[in-house]
Every structure is written in structure tokens, then in C-alpha cells.
């Protein structure tokens, strides 16, 4: 099953996730959620992201929201993502967390 990314490109965090996916050659399907039309506030979208914010992803049965959590998940879960995005070294990884948080 293809990774689904729920996004509106007006959202900077959504653009960051999409850019990461493209830079790392990760295959995905973009599902547009129009913020201007308040589609992120629908009960259907709340089943994907109870916080009703963008972006969110669905990978099989796994659902995840919050762009930083999504970026970490993508860096750790997909083969071929370069180590510099989310290094195995705990000290380097901590520096990344300080920027993300």
C-alpha cells in the first residue's frame, strides 16, 4: 500500500514533508486537504488526525500527524534515506531534535 500524505501546500509543515519525500525518492500519494474550505475540520479527517491539523500520513494501518514526528518516521522507516537526515549517533540526533523542537 502506498504512503498517503494529507496536505495543503499552503501549510509550511506540509511542504516540508513533501519536500523531504521528493528529495529522498519516497513514493507517496498526496491527498489534498483544502484548509480554505475547512476540510481539515471534517469528521472524516479527524479519523486520520484527531488534532485536525496538517500534515498527516497514513502508511498502511499506521496513522501519524505532526510534521516533526512524520519526518523522523520517514527518515527511519524508508530504505535509502541518507544518515545525515536523522543520524544513528545520539549526539548528532540530539542536535536535530533541538532544531525540530
XYZ file of C-alpha atoms in Angstrom:
101
model
C 0.000 0.000 0.000
C 1.327 3.427 -0.968
C 2.091 6.031 1.683
C -0.606 8.723 1.755
C 0.243 12.287 2.714
C -2.647 14.529 3.699
C -1.590 18.082 2.958
C -2.413 21.535 1.750
C 0.639 23.165 0.208
C -0.353 26.439 1.882
C 0.897 24.768 5.080
C 4.653 25.162 5.570
C 4.915 21.950 7.656
C 3.108 20.057 4.879
C 5.518 21.482 2.305
C 8.471 20.349 4.447
C 7.173 16.760 4.495
C 6.508 16.760 0.744
C 9.961 18.195 0.040
C 11.594 15.520 2.215
C 9.684 12.798 0.365
C 10.729 14.154 -3.025
C 14.378 14.672 -2.056
C 14.595 11.095 -0.820
C 12.698 9.456 -3.675
C 9.975 8.075 -1.406
C 6.880 7.055 -3.343
C 3.699 8.630 -1.973
C 0.209 9.742 -2.848
C -0.698 13.311 -1.942
C -4.246 13.741 -0.691
C -5.212 17.409 -0.801
C -6.999 18.731 2.261
C -8.104 22.281 1.480
C -7.611 24.479 4.544
C -9.523 27.361 2.939
C -12.556 25.087 2.601
C -12.068 23.868 6.199
C -11.714 20.258 5.032
C -9.290 19.622 7.897
C -12.178 20.103 10.336
C -14.385 17.341 8.938
C -15.179 14.194 10.930
C -13.577 12.111 8.147
C -10.259 13.914 8.508
C -10.488 13.793 12.316
C -10.292 9.987 11.997
C -6.853 10.445 10.416
C -5.717 13.293 12.655
C -7.759 13.988 15.795
C -5.893 17.308 16.199
C -7.360 18.357 12.806
C -4.094 19.912 11.612
C -1.887 19.331 8.578
C 0.076 17.361 7.580
C -0.763 13.778 8.423
C 0.260 10.468 6.894
C -1.228 7.011 6.586
C 1.181 4.164 5.946
C -0.887 1.002 5.744
C -2.807 0.926 9.020
C -0.382 3.330 10.731
C -1.510 6.951 11.074
C 0.758 9.783 12.171
C 0.493 13.547 12.458
C 2.803 16.443 13.420
C 5.425 17.250 10.804
C 8.453 16.601 13.047
C 7.187 13.164 14.026
C 6.428 12.414 10.371
C 9.909 13.487 9.242
C 11.573 11.272 11.868
C 9.345 8.344 10.913
C 10.151 8.765 7.223
C 13.892 9.031 7.885
C 13.847 5.838 9.967
C 11.344 3.732 8.037
C 12.277 4.031 4.391
C 15.410 2.479 2.900
C 17.821 4.707 1.097
C 17.304 7.804 3.258
C 20.764 9.234 3.916
C 22.011 9.080 7.507
C 22.601 12.842 7.643
C 18.824 13.424 7.804
C 18.489 11.562 11.106
C 21.836 10.148 12.234
C 22.269 6.994 14.306
C 24.741 8.881 16.527
C 22.791 10.020 19.595
C 24.708 13.307 19.907
C 24.051 14.297 16.302
C 20.454 13.143 16.622
C 20.024 15.287 19.729
C 21.146 18.341 17.765
C 18.443 17.597 15.200
C 15.873 17.306 17.994
C 16.953 20.706 19.346
C 16.187 22.248 15.957
C 12.908 20.369 15.428
C 11.599 21.039 18.934
